[in-house]
CSV table of C-alpha atoms in Angstrom, one decimal:
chain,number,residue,atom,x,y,z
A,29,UNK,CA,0.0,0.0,0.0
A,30,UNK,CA,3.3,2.4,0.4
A,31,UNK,CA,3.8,2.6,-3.1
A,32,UNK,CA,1.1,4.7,-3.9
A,33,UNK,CA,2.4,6.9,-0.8
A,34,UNK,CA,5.7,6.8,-1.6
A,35,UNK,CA,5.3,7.8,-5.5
A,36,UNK,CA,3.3,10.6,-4.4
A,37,UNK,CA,6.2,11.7,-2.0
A,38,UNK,CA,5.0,10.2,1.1
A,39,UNK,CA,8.9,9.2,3.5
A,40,UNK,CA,8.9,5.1,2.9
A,41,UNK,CA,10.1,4.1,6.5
A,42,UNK,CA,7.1,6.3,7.7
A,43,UNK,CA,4.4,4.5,5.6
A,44,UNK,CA,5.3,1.3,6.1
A,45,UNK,CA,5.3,2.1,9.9
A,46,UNK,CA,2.1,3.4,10.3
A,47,UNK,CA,0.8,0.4,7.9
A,48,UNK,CA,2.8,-2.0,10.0
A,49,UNK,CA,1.0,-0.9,13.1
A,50,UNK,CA,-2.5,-1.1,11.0
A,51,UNK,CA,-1.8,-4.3,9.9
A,52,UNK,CA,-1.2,-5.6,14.0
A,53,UNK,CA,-4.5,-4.6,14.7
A,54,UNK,CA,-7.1,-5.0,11.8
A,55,UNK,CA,-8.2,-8.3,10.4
A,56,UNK,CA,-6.2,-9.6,7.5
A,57,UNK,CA,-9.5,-9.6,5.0
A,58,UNK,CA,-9.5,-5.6,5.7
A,59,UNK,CA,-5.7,-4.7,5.0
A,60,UNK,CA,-6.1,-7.4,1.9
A,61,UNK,CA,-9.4,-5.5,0.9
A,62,UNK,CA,-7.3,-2.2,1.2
A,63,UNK,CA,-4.2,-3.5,-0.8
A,64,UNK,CA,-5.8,-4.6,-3.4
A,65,UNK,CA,-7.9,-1.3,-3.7
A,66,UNK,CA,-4.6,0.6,-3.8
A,67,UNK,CA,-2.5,-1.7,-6.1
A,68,UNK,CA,-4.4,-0.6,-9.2
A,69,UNK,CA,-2.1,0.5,-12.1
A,70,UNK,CA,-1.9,4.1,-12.3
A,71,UNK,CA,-0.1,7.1,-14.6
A,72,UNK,CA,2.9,8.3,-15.3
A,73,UNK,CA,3.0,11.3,-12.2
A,74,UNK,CA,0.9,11.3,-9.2
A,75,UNK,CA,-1.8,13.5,-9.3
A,76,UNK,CA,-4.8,14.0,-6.9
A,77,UNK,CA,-7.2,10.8,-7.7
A,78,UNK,CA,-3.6,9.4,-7.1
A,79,UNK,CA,-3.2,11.4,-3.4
A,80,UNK,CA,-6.5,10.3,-2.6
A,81,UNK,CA,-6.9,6.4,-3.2
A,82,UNK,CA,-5.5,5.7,-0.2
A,83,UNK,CA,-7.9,7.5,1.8
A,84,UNK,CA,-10.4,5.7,-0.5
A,85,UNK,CA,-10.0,2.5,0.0
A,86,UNK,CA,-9.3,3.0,3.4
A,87,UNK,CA,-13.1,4.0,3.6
A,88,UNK,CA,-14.0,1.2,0.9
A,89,UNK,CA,-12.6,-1.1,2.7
A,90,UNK,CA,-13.8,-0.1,6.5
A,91,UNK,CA,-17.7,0.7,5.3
A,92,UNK,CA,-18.0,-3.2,5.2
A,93,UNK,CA,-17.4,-3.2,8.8
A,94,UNK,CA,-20.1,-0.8,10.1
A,95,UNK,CA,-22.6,-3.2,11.5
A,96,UNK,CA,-19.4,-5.2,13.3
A,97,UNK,CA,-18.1,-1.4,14.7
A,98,UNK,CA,-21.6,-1.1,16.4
A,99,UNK,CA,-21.1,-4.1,18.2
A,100,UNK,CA,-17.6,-3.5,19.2
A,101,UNK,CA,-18.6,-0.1,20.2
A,102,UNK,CA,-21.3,-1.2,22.9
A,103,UNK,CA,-19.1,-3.6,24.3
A,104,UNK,CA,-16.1,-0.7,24.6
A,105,UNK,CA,-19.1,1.2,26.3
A,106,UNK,CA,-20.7,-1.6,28.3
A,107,UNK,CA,-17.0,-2.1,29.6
A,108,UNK,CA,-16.3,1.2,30.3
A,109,UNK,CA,-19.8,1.9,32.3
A,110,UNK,CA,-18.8,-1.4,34.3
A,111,UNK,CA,-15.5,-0.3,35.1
A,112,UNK,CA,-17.5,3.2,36.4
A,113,UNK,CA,-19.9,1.5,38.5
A,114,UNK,CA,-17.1,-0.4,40.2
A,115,UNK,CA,-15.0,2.8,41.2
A,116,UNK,CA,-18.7,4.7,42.2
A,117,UNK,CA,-22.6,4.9,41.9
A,118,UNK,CA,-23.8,5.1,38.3
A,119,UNK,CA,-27.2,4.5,36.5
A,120,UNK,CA,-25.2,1.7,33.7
A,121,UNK,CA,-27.8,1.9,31.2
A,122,UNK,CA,-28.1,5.3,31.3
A,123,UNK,CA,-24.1,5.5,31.0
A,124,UNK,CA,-24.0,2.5,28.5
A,125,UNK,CA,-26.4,5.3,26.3
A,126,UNK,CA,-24.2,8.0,26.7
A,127,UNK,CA,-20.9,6.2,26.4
A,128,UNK,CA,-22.1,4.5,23.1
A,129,UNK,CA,-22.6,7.8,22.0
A,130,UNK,CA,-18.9,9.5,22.7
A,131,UNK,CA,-17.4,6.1,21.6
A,132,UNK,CA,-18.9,6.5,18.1
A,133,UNK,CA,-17.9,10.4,18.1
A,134,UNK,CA,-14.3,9.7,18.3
A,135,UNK,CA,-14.6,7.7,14.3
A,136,UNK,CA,-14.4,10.0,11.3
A,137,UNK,CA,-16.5,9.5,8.6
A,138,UNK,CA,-13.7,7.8,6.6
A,139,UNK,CA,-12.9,5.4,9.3
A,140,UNK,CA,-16.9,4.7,11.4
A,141,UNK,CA,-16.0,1.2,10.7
A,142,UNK,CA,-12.2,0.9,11.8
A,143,UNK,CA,-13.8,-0.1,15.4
A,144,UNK,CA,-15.3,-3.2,13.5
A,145,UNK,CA,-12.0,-4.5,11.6
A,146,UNK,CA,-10.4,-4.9,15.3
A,147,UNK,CA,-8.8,-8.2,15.5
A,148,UNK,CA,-10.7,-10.3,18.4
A,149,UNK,CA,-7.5,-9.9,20.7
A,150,UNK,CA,-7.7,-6.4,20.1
A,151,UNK,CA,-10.8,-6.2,21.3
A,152,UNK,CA,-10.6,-8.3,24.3
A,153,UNK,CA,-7.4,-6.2,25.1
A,154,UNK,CA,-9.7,-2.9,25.1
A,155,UNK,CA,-12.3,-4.3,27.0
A,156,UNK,CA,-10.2,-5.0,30.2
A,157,UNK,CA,-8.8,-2.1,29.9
A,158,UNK,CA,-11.8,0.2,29.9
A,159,UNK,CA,-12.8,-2.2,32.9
A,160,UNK,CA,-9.3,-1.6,34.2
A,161,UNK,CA,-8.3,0.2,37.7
A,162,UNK,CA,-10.0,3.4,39.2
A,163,UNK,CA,-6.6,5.0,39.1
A,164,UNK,CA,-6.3,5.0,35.4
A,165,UNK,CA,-9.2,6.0,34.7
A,166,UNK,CA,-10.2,9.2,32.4
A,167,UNK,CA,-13.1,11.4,32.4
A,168,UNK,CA,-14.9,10.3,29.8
A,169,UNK,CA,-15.7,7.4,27.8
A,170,UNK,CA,-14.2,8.7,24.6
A,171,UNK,CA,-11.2,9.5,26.6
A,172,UNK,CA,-11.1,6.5,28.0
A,173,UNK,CA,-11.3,4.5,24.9
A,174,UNK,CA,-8.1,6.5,23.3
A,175,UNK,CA,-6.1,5.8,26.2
A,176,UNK,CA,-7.1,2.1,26.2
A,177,UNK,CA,-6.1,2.0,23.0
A,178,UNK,CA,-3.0,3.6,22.9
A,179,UNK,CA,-1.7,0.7,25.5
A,180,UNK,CA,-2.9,-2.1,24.0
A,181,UNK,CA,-1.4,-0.9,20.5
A,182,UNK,CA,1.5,-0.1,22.3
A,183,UNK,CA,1.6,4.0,21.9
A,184,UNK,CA,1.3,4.8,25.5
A,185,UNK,CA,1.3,3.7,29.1
């Protein structure tokens, strides 16, 4: 999927980085849905449709996953509303409501379905962490979810 990037300019070691990472947590029908979106033959200079078919199929290839992003995203919430009821008082399905609905505020239109293409493991992962210690916890669900996320893709602590 880099040389698309890189022929348009894009650093190499950078792309294949970030794809690496991509790769660790999405399921391998997604990143072979995107590849083979992106390795179309293409014209002699880059130009925009060029700049943009990564960003394309990235949203080709995540729409598929919509209905399984739902899912994922009231279990993040239903995990993150059981961790809050074990560190204090709250109404859950109340909070389940309200943290489905930050959860699915933090996914761009290009990527609503990214929370679907998680690899089961990567989902589990999330889940005990949004059920994780009082301590760690953050403010808000959406919040919460990043964090989580950042640990069990290895960006943060």
């Amino acid at each position: 999927m880099c040389d698309v990037a890189v022929w348009c300019g894009t650093d190499r070691a950078a792309c294949e980085k970030r794809c690496a990472g991509f790769q660790r947590f999405v399921t391998a029908d997604v990143v072979e849905a995107m590849a083979s979106c992106v390795d179309r033959p293409r014209g002699p200079t880059c130009d925009d449709e060029a700049r943009g078919r990564v960003d394309v199929c990235v949203k080709r290839s995540l729409e598929a996953r919509e209905t399984s992003a739902g899912v994922h995203i009231g279990l993040f919430a239903r995990a993150w509303c059981e961790g809050a009821a074990a560190c204090g008082p709250t109404a859950l399905s109340r909070c389940v409501d309200d943290a489905v609905a930050e959860i699915r505020a933090t996914a761009g239109p290009t990527t609503a379905g990214l929370y679907g293409a998680f690899r089961p493991e990567i989902v589990e992962s999330v889940v005990a962490c949004l059920k994780g210690p009082c301590a760690d916890r953050k403010p808000s669900a959406g919040e919460g979810l990043g964090r989580c996320l950042d640990v069990v893709l290895g960006e943060g602590a």
